[in-house]
Tab-separated table of C-alpha atoms in Angstrom:
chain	number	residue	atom	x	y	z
Z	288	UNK	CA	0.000	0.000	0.000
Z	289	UNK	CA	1.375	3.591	-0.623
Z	290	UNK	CA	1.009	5.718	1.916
Z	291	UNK	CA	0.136	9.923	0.786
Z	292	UNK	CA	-0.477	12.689	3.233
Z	293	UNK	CA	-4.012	11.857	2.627
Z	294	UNK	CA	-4.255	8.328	3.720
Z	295	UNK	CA	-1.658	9.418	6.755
Z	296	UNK	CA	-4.367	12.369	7.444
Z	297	UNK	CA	-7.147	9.582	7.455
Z	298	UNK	CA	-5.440	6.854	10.050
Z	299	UNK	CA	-5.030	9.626	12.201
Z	300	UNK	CA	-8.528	11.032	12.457
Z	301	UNK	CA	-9.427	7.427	13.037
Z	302	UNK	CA	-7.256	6.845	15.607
Z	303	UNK	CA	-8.263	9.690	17.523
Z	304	UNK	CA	-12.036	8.772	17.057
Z	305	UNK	CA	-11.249	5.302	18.341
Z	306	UNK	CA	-9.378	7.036	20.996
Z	307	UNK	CA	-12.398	9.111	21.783
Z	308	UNK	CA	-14.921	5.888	21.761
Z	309	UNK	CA	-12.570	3.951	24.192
Z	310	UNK	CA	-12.628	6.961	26.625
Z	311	UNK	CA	-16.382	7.029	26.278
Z	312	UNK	CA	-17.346	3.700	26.077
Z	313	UNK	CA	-19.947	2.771	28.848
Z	314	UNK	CA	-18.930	-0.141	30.837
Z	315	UNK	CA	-21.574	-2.996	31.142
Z	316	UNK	CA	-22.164	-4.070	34.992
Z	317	UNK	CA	-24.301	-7.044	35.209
Z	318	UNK	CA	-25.270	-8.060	38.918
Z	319	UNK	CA	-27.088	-10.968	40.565
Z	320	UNK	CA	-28.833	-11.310	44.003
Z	321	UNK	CA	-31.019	-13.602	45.757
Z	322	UNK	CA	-33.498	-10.964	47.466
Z	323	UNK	CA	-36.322	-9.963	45.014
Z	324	UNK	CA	-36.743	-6.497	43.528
Z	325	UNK	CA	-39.288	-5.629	45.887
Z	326	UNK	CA	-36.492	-5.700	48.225
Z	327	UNK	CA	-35.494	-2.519	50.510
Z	328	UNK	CA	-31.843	-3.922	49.632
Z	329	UNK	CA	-32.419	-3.971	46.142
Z	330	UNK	CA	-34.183	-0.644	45.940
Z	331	UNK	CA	-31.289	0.872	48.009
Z	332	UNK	CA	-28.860	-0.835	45.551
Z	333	UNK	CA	-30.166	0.691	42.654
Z	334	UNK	CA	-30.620	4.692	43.729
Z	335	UNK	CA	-27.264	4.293	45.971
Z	336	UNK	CA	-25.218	2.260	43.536
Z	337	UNK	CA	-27.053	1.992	40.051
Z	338	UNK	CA	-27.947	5.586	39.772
Z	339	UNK	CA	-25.008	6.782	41.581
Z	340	UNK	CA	-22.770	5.565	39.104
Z	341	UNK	CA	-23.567	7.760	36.196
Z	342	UNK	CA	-23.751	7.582	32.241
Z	343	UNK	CA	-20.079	6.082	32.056
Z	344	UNK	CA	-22.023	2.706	33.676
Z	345	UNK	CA	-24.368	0.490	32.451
Z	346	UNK	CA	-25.820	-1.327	36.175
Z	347	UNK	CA	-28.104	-4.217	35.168
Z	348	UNK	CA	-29.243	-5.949	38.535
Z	349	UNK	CA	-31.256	-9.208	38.235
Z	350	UNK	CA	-32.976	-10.282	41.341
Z	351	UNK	CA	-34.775	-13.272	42.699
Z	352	UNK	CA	-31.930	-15.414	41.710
Z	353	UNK	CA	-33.653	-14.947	38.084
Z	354	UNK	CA	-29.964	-14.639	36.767
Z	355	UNK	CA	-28.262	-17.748	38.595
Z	356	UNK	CA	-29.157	-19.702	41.314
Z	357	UNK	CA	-28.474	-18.802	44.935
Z	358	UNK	CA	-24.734	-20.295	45.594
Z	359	UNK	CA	-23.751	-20.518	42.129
Z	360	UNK	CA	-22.732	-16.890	41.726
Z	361	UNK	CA	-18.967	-16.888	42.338
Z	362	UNK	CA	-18.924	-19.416	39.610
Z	363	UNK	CA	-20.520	-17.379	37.627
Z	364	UNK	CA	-18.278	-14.682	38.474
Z	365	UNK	CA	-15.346	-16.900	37.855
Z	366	UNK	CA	-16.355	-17.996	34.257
Z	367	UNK	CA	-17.206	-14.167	33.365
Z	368	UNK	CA	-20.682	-14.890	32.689
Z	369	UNK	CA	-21.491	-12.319	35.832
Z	370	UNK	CA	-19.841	-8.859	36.991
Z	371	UNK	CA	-20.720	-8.579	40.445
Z	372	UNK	CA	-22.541	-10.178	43.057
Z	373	UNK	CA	-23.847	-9.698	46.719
Z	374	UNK	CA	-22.355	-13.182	48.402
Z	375	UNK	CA	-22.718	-14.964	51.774
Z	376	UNK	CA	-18.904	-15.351	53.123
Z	377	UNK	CA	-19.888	-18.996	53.308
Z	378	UNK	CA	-19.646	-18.823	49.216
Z	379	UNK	CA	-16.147	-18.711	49.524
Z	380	UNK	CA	-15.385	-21.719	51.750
Z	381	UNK	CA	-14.804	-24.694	48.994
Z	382	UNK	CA	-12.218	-22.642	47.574
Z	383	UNK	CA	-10.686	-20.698	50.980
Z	384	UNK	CA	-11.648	-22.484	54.082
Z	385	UNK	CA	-10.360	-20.307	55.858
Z	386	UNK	CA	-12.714	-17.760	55.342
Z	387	UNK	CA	-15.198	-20.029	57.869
Z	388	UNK	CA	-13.978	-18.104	60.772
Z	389	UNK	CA	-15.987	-15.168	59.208
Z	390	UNK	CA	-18.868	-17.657	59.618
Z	391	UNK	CA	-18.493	-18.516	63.016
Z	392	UNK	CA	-22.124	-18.066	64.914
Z	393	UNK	CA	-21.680	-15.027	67.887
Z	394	UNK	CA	-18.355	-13.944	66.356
Z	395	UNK	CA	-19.696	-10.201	66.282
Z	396	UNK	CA	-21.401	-8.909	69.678
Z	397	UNK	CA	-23.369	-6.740	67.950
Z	398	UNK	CA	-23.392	-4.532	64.996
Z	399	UNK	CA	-21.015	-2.151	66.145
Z	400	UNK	CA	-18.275	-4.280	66.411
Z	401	UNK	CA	-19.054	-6.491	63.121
Z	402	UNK	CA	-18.697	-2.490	61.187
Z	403	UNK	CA	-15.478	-2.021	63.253
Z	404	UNK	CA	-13.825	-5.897	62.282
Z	405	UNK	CA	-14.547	-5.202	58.655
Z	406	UNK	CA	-13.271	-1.119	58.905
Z	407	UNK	CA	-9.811	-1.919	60.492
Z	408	UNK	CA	-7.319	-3.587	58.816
Z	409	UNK	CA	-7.519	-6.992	60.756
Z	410	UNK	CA	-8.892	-8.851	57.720
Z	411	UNK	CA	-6.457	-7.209	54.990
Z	412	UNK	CA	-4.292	-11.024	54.954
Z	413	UNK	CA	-7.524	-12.639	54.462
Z	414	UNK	CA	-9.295	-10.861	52.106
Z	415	UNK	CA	-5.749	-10.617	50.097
Z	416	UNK	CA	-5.839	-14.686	49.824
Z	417	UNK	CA	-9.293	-14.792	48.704
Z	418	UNK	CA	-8.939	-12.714	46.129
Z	419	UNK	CA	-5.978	-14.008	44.704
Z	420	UNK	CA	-7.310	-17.630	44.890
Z	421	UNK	CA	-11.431	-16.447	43.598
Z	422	UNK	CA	-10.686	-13.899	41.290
Z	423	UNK	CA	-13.217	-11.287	42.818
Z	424	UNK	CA	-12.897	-8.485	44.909
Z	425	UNK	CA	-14.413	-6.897	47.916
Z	426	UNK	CA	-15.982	-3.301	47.084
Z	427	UNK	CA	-18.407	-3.125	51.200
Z	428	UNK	CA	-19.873	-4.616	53.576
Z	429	UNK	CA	-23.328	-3.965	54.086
Z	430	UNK	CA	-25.296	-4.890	56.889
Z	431	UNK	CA	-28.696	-6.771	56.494
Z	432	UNK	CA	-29.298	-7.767	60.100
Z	433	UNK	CA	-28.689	-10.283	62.808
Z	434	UNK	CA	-30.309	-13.530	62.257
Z	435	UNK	CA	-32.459	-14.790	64.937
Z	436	UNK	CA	-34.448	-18.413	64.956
Z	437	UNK	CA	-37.935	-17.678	64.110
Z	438	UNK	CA	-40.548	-20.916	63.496
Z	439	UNK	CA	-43.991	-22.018	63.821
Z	440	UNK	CA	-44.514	-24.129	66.991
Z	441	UNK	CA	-46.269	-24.409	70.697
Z	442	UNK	CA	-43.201	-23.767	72.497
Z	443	UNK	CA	-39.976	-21.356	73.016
Z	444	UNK	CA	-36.752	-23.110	72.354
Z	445	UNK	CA	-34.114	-21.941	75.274
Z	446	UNK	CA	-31.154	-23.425	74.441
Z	447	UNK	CA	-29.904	-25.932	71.678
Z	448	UNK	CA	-31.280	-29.003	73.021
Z	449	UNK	CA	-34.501	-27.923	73.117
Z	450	UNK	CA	-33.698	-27.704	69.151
Z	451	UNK	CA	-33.196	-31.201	68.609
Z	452	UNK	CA	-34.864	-32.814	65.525
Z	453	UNK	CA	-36.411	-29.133	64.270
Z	454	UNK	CA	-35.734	-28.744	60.624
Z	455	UNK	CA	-33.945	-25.236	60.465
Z	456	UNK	CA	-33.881	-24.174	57.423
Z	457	UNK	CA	-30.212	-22.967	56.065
Z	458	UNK	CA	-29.140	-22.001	52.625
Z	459	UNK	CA	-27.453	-24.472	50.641
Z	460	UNK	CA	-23.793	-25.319	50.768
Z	461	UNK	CA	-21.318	-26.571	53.461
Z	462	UNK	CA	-20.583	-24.075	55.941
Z	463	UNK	CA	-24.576	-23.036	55.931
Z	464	UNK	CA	-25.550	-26.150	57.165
Z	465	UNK	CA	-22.629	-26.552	59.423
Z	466	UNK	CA	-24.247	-22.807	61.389
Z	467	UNK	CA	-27.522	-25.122	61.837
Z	468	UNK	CA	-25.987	-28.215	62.883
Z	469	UNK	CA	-23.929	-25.913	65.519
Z	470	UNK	CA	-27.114	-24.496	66.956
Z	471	UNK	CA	-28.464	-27.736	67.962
Z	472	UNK	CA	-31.185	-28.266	65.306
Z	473	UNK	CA	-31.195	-30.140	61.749
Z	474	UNK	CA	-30.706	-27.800	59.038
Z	475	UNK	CA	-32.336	-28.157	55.764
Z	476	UNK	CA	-30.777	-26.549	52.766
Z	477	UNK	CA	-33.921	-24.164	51.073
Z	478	UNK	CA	-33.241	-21.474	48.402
Z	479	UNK	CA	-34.445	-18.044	50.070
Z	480	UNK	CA	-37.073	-17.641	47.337
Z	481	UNK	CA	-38.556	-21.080	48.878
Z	482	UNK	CA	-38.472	-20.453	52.154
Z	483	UNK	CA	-42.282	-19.124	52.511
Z	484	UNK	CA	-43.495	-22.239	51.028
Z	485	UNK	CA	-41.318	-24.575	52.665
Z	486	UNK	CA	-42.706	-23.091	56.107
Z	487	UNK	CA	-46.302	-22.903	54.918
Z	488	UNK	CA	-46.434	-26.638	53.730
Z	489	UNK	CA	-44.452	-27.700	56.823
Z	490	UNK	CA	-41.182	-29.061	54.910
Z	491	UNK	CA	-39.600	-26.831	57.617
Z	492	UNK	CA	-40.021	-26.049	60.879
Z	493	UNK	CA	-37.726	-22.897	61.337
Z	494	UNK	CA	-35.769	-20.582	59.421
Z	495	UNK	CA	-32.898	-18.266	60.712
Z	496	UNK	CA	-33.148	-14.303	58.971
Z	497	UNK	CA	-33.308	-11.271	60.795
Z	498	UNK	CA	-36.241	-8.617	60.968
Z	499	UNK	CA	-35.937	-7.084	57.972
Z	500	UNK	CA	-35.397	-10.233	55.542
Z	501	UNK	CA	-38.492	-11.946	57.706
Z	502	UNK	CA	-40.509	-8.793	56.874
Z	503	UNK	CA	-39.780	-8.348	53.297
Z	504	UNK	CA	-40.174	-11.559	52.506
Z	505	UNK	CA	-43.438	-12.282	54.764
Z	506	UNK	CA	-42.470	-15.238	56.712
Z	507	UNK	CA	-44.425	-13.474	59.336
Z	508	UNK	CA	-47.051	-13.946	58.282
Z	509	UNK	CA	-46.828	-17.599	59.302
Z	510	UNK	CA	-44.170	-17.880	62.297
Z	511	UNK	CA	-45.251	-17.505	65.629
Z	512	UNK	CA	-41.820	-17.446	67.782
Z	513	UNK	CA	-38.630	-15.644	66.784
Z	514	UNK	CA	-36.027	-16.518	69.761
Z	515	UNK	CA	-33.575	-13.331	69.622
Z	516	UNK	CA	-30.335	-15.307	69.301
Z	517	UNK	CA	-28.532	-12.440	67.161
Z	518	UNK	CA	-26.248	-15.470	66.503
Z	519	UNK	CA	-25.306	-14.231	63.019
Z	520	UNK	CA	-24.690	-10.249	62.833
Z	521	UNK	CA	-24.771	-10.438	58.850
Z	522	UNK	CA	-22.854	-8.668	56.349
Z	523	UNK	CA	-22.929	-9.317	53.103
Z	524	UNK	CA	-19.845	-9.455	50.309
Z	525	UNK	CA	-20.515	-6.974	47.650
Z	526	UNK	CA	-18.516	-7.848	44.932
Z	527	UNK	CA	-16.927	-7.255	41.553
Z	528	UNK	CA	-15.371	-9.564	39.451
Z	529	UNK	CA	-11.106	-8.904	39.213
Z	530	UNK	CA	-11.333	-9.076	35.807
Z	531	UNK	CA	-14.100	-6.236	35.033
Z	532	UNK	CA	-12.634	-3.842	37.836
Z	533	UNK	CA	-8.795	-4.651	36.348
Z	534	UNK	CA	-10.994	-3.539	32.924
Z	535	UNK	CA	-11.476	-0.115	34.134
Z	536	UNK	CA	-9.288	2.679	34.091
Z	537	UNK	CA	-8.701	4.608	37.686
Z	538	UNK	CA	-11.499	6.876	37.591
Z	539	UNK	CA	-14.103	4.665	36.834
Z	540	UNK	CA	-12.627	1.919	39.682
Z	541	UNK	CA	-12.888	5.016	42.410
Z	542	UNK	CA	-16.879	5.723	41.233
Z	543	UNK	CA	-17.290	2.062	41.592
Z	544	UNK	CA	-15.506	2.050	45.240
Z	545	UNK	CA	-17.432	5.099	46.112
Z	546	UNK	CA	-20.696	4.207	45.002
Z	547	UNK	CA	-20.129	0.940	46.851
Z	548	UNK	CA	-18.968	2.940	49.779
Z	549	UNK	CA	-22.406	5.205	49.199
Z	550	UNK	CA	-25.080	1.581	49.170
Z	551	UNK	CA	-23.055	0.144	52.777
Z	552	UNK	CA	-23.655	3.196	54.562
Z	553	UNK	CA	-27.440	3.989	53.167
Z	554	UNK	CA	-28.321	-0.233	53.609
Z	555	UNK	CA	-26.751	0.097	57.128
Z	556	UNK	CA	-29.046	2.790	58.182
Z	557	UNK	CA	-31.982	1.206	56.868
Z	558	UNK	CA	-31.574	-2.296	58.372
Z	559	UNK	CA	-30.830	-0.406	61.863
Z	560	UNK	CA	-33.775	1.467	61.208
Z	561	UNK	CA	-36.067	-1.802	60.298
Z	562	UNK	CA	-34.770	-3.384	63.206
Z	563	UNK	CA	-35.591	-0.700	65.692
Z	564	UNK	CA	-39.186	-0.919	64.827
Z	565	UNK	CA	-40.094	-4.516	63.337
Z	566	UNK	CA	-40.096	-6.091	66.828
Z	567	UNK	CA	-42.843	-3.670	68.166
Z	568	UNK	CA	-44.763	-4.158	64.885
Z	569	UNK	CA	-44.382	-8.176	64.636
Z	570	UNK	CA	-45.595	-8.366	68.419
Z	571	UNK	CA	-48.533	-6.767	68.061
Z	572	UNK	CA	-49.382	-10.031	64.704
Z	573	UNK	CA	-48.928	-11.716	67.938
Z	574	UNK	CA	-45.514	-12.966	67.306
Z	575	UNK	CA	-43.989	-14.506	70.786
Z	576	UNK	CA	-40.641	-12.489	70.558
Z	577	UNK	CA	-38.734	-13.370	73.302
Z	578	UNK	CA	-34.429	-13.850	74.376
Z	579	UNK	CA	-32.983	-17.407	75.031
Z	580	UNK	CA	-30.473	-18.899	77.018
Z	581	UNK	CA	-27.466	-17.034	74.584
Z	582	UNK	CA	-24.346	-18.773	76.678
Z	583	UNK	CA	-26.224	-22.377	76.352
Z	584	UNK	CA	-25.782	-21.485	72.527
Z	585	UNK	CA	-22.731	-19.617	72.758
Z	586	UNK	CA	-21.159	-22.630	74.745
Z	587	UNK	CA	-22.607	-25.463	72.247
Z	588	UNK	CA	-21.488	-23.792	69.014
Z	589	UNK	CA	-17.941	-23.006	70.485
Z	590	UNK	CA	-17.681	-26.543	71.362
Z	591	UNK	CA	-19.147	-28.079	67.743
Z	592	UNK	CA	-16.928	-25.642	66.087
Z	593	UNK	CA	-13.738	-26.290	68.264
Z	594	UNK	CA	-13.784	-30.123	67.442
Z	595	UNK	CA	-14.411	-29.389	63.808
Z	596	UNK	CA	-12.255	-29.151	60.546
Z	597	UNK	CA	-13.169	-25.777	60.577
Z	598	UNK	CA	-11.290	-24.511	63.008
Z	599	UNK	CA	-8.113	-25.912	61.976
Z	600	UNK	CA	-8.139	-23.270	58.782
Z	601	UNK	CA	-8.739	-20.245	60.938
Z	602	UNK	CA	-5.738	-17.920	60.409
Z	603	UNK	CA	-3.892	-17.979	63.721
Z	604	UNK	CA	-4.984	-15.392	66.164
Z	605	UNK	CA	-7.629	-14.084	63.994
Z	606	UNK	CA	-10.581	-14.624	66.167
Z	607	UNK	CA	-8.932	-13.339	69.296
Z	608	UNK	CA	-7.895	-10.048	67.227
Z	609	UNK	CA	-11.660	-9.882	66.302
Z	610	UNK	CA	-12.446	-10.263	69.937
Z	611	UNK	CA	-10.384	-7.435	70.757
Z	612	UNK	CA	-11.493	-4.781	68.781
């Protein structure tokens, strides 16, 4: 080919045009969750997140587990057939175990201290391993409640014997079931979307989510004890996929880190909020709310745990340093 100042003139104009339609190009974000779109949470994701982000981003969240299946989102992640994702830390156990210590029932004391584990720097090691083993990294933490044991029955369950034989419904996957077993009852694995049914045609006796999650997803309207065992104080894993964020170019990683930063805080306040007023609302459906014998649990789960595999992948010191804070 011979090259004149024309065809120079033209290569140039084209490669500042594809110059220009890099820098603009909008960057696709596809998300999956379990919780349906009716959701507080996936309201607050999409004005604090979604819309935060700007024209630069193109946020598609699917909810319901429409997109994939509850549990099978990290895969996802891992194939690039999914961006991001809002995960359980018990996702992550097949491929780190020792992220189980993040799992550990009455870990946190209370809200308070589960925001101050995952704001210091205690979990940097961790979090380093798991990404470099999954491929995904950690954007927040967001808080959607403490779990408490909430079923349909005659009777209030005090401490983990008197759980014996009740089918507790977990999620699926190891470490889930393993929080069950550790209470004292025998867990069932359910998808979240299933859990109404599974309590309404009896294939369950109990389930384990907090006030906002048994709210939103009306499993009050068929319980009739929740025991206040706050044994999980639940954050979730809001994620993003190494290879999209590695994708991006500085800017647009620090709108996706502040945006993130922007849905924690807002989905904090809210479940706080829910929390401060569900009780009052769910005792006067005539829900038996009541607090059980926490050290009888405390004691059994420390025990199950402490003769388990699990404990043997705990990063040394970790839980005391959590302890601490």
């Amino acid at each position: 080919m011979r090259f004149t100042l024309k065809t120079t003139l033209a290569a140039g104009v084209a490669a500042v045009a594809l110059t220009a339609n890099a820098a603009f190009a909008t960057v696709d974000l596809v998300y999956s969750d379990t919780v349906t779109d009716a959701d507080i949470r996936s309201q607050l994701l999409q004005s604090e997140f979604g819309d935060c982000l700007g024209d630069e981003f193109n946020f598609q969240a699917y909810h319901g587990s429409t997109l994939f299946a509850q549990g099978t989102e990290l895969t996802a992640m891992q194939r690039g057939n999914l961006d991001m994702a809002n995960l359980a830390i018990f996702d992550f156990y097949n491929q780190v175990p020792a992220t189980s210590v993040l799992g550990l029932p009455f870990l946190f004391r209370d809200y308070e201290h589960m925001r101050a584990t995952y704001d210091s720097d205690v979990l940097d090691a961790l979090w380093a391993q798991v990404e470099e083993a999954t491929g995904v990294k950690f954007l927040a933490f967001p808080y959607i409640g403490a779990r408490h044991l909430s079923y349909i029955g005659d009777r209030r369950y005090m401490t983990p014997e008197d759980l014996a034989g009740v089918r507790l419904r977990m999620p699926g996957g190891e470490g889930w079931q393993f929080v069950g077993q550790a209470m004292g009852a025998s867990p069932v694995p359910v998808p979240f979307t299933e859990v109404y049914t599974a309590l309404q045609t009896g294939a369950i006796d109990a389930q384990d989510n907090g006030f906002p999650a048994t709210r939103s997803m009306r499993f009050d309207e068929l319980i009739t004890h929740m025991a206040l065992t706050n044994h999980l104080i639940a954050a979730n894993e809001f994620t993003i996929s190494l290879s999209k964020w590695n994708s991006m170019t500085a800017d647009q990683q620090a709108r996706v880190q502040m945006c993130a930063d922007q849905f924690e805080a807002a989905l904090d306040q809210v479940t706080l909020d829910q929390e401060a007023t569900l009780r009052g609302e769910f005792e006067a459906q005539g829900i038996d709310i009541y607090v059980p014998d926490i050290p009888a649990f405390q004691r059994h789960v420390t025990e199950v745990y402490m003769a388990s595999p699990y404990s043997a992948d705990w990063p040394e010191g970790l839980v005391e340093a959590i302890g601490a804070l």
